[in-house]
mmCIF file of C-alpha atoms and ligand atoms in Angstrom:
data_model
loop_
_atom_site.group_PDB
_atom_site.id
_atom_site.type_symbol
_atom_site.label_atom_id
_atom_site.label_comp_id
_atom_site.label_asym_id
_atom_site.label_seq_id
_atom_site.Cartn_x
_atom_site.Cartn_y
_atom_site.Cartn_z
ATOM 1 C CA UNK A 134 44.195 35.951 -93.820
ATOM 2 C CA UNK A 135 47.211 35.778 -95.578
ATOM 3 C CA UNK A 136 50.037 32.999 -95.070
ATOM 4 C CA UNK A 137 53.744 33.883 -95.465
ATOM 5 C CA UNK A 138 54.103 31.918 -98.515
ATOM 6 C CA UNK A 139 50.427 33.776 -100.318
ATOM 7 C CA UNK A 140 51.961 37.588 -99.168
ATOM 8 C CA UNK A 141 55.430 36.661 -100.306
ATOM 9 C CA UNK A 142 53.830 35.646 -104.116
ATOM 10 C CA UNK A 143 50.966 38.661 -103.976
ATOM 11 C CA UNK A 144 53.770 41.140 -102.560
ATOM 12 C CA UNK A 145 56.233 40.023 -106.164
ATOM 13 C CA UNK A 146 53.267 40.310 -108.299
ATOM 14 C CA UNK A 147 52.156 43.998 -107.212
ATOM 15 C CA UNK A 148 56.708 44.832 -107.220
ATOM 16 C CA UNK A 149 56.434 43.867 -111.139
ATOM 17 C CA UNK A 150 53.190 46.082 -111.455
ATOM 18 C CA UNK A 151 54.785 48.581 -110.269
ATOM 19 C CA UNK A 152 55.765 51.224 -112.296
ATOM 20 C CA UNK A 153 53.394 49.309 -115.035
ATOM 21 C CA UNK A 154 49.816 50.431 -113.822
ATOM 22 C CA UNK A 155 48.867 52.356 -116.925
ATOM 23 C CA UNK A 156 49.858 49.957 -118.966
ATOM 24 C CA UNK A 157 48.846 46.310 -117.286
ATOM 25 C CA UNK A 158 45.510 48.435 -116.304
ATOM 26 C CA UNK A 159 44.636 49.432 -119.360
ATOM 27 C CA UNK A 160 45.455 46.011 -121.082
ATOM 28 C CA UNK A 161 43.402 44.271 -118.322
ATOM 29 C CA UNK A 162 40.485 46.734 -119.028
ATOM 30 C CA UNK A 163 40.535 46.261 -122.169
ATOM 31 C CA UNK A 164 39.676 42.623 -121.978
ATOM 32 C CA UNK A 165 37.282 43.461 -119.814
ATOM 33 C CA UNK A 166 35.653 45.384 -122.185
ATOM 34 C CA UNK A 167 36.228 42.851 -125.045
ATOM 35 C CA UNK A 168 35.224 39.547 -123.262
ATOM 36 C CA UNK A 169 32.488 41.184 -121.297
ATOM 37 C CA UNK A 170 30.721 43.912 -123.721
ATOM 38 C CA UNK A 171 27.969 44.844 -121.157
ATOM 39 C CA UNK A 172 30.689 46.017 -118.787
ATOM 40 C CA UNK A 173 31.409 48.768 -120.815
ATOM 41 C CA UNK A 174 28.011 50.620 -120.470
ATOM 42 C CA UNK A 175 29.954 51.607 -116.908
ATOM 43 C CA UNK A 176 32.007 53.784 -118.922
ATOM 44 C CA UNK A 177 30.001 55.171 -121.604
ATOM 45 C CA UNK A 178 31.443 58.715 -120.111
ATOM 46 C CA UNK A 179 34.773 57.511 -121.071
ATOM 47 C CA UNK A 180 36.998 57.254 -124.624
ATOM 48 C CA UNK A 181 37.300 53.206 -124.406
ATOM 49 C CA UNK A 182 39.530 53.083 -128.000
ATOM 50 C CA UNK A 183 42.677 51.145 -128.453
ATOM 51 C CA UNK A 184 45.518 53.168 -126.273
ATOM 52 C CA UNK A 185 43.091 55.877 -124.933
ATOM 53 C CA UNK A 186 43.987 58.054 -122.303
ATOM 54 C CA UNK A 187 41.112 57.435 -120.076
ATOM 55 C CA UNK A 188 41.828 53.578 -120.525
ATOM 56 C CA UNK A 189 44.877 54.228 -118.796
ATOM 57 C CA UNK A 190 44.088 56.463 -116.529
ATOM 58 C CA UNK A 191 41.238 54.782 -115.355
ATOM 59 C CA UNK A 192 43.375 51.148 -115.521
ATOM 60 C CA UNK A 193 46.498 53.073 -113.575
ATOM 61 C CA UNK A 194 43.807 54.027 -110.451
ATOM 62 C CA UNK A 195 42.578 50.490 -110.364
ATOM 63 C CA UNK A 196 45.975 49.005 -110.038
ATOM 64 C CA UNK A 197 47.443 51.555 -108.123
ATOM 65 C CA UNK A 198 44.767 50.536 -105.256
ATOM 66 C CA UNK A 199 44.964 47.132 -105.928
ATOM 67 C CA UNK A 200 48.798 47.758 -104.875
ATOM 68 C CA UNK A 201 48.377 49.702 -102.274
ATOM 69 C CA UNK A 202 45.493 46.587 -100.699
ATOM 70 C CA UNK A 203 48.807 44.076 -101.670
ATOM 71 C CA UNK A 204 51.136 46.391 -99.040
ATOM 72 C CA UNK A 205 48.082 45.997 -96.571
ATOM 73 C CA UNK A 206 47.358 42.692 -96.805
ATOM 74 C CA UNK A 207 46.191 42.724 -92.964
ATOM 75 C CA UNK A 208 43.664 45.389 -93.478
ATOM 76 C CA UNK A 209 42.664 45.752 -97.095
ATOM 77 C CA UNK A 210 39.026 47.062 -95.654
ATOM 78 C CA UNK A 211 40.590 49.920 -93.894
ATOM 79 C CA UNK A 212 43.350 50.151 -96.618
ATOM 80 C CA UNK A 213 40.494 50.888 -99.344
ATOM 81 C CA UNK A 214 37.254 52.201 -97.258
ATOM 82 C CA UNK A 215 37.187 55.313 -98.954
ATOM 83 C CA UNK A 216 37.409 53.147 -102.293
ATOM 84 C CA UNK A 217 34.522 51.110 -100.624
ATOM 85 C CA UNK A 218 32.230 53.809 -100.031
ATOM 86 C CA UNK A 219 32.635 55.301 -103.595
ATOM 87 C CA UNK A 220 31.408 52.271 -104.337
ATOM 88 C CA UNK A 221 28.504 51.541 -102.617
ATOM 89 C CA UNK A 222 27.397 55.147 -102.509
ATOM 90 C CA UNK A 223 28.070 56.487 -106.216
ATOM 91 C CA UNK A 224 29.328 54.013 -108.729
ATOM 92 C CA UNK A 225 26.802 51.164 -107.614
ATOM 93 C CA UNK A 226 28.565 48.854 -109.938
ATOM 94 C CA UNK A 227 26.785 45.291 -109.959
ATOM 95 C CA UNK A 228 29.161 43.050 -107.735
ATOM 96 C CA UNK A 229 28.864 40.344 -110.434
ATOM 97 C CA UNK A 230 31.112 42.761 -112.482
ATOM 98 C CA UNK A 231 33.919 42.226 -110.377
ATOM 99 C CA UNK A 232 34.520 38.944 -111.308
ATOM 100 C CA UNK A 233 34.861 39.259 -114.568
ATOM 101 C CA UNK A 234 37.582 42.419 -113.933
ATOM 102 C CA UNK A 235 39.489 40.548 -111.336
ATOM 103 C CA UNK A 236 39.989 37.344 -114.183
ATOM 104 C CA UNK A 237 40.877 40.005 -116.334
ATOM 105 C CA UNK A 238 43.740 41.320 -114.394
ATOM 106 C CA UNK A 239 45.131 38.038 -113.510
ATOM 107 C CA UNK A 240 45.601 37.143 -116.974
ATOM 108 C CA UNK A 241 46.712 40.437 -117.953
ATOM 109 C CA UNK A 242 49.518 39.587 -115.308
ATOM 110 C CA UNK A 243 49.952 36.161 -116.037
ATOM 111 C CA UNK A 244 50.811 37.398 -119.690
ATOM 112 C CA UNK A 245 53.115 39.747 -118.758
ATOM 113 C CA UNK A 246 55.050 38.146 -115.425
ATOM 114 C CA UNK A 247 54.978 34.393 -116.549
ATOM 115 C CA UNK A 248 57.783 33.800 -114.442
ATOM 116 C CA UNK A 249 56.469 35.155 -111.113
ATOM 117 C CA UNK A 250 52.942 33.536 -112.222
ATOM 118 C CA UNK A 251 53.568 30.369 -110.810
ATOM 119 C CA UNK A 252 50.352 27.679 -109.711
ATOM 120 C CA UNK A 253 50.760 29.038 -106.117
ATOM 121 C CA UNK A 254 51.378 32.534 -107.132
ATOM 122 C CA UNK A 255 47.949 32.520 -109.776
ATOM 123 C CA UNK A 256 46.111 30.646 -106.299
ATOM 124 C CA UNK A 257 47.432 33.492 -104.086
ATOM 125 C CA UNK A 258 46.305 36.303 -106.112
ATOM 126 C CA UNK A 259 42.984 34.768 -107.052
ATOM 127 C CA UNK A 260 42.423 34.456 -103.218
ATOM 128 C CA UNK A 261 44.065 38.408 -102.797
ATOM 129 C CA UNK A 262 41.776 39.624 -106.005
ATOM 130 C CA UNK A 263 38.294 37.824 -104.210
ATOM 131 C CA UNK A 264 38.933 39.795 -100.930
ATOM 132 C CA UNK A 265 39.473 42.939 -102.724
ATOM 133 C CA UNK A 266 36.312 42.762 -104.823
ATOM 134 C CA UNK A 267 34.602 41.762 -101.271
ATOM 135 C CA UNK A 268 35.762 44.752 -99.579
ATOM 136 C CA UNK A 269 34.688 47.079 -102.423
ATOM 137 C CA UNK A 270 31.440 45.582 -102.253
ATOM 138 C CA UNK A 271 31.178 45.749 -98.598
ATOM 139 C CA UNK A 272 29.195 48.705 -98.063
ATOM 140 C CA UNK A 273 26.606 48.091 -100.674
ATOM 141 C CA UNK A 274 22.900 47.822 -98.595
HETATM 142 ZN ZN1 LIG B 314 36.141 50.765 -109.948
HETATM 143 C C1 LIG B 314 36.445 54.204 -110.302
HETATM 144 C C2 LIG B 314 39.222 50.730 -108.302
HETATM 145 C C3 LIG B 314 36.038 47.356 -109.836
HETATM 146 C C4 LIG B 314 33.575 50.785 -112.283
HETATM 147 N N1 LIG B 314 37.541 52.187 -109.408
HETATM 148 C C5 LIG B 314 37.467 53.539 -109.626
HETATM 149 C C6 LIG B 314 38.630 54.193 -109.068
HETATM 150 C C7 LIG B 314 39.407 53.214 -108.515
HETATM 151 C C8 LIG B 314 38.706 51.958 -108.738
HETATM 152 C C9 LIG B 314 40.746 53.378 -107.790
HETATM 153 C C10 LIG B 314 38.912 55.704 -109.092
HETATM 154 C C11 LIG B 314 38.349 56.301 -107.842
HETATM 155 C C12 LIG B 314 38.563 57.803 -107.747
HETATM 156 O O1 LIG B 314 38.585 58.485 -108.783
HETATM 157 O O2 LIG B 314 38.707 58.273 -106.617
HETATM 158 N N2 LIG B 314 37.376 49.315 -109.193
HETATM 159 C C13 LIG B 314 38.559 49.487 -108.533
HETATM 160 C C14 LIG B 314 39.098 48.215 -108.120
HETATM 161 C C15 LIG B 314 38.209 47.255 -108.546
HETATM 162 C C16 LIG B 314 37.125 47.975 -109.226
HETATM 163 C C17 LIG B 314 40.387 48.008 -107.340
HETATM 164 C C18 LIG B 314 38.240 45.775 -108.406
HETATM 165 C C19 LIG B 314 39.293 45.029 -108.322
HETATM 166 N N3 LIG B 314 35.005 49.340 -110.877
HETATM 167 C C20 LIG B 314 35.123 48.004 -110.700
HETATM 168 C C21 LIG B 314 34.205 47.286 -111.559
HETATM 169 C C22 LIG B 314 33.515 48.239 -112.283
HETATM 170 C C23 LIG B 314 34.036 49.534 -111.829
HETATM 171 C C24 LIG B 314 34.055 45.770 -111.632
HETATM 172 C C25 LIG B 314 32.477 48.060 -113.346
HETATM 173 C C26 LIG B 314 32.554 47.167 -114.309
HETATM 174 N N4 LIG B 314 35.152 52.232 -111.043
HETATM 175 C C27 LIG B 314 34.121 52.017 -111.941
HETATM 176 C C28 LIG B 314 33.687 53.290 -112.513
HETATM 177 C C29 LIG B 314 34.529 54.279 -111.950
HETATM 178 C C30 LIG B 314 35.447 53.563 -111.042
HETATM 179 C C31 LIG B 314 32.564 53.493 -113.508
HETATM 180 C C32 LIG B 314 34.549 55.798 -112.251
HETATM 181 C C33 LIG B 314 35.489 55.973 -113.450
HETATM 182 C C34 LIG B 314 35.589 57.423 -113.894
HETATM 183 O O3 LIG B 314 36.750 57.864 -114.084
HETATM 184 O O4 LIG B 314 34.590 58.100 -114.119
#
């Protein structure tokens, strides 16, 4: 759970985002795929270049449902349980790449909403970012 003080930082973070997704997605991706070269063989169906479309694309849907989990902060698992299935069922992504995404986006955000990004605020969203990445990797047997 949540307190008042966490939701009222993660709720600010995912406001700024909004609007953004392409871009901060895309940006956070690409680190991903820059820090953590084996991530990318995930992808090998996608254009991963500078800019692409599919960067954003791909970066918009993962921070679009990481905003949607922030405005559900009481029940991210029921919030993304399709999300969750996909998955465990299709994508089968190894849950140790999650990490490695989730710093990613935090300091693709921390970059770009410095202000907002403050020690509780980075805390809160590192907290909000675990339980995501648990709930996606829920259904995995
Ligand atoms: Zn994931 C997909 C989200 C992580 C890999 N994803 C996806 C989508 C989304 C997401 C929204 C879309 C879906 C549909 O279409 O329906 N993810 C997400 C999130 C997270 C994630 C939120 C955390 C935080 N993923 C992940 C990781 C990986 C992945 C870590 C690896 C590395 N995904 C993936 C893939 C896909 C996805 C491969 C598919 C893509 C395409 O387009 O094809």
């Amino acid at each position: 759970t949540f307190s008042p003080i966490e939701k009222e930082a993660i709720i600010g973070v995912a406001d700024k985002v909004a609007g953004h997704e392409d871009a901060i997605g895309a940006e956070a991706l690409e680190r991903l795929f820059c820090c953590f070269p084996q991530t990318k063989t995930y992808f090998s169906h996608l254009d991963l270049s500078h800019g692409s479309k599919d960067l954003k694309r791909h970066g918009g849907n993962v921070m679009r449902a990481i905003g949607t989990a922030a405005h559900h902060l009481g029940d991210i698992d029921h919030a993304l349980s399709t999300l969750s299935d996909l998955h465990a069922q299709k994508l089968r992504v190894d849950p140790g790449n999650f990490k490695m995404l989730t710093h990613c986006i935090l300091v693709t955000v921390a970059i770009h909403f410095c202000e907002e990004f403050t020690p509780v605020a980075h805390a809160a969203l590192d907290k909000f970012l675990c339980k995501v990445s648990s709930v996606l990797v829920s259904k995995y047997r």
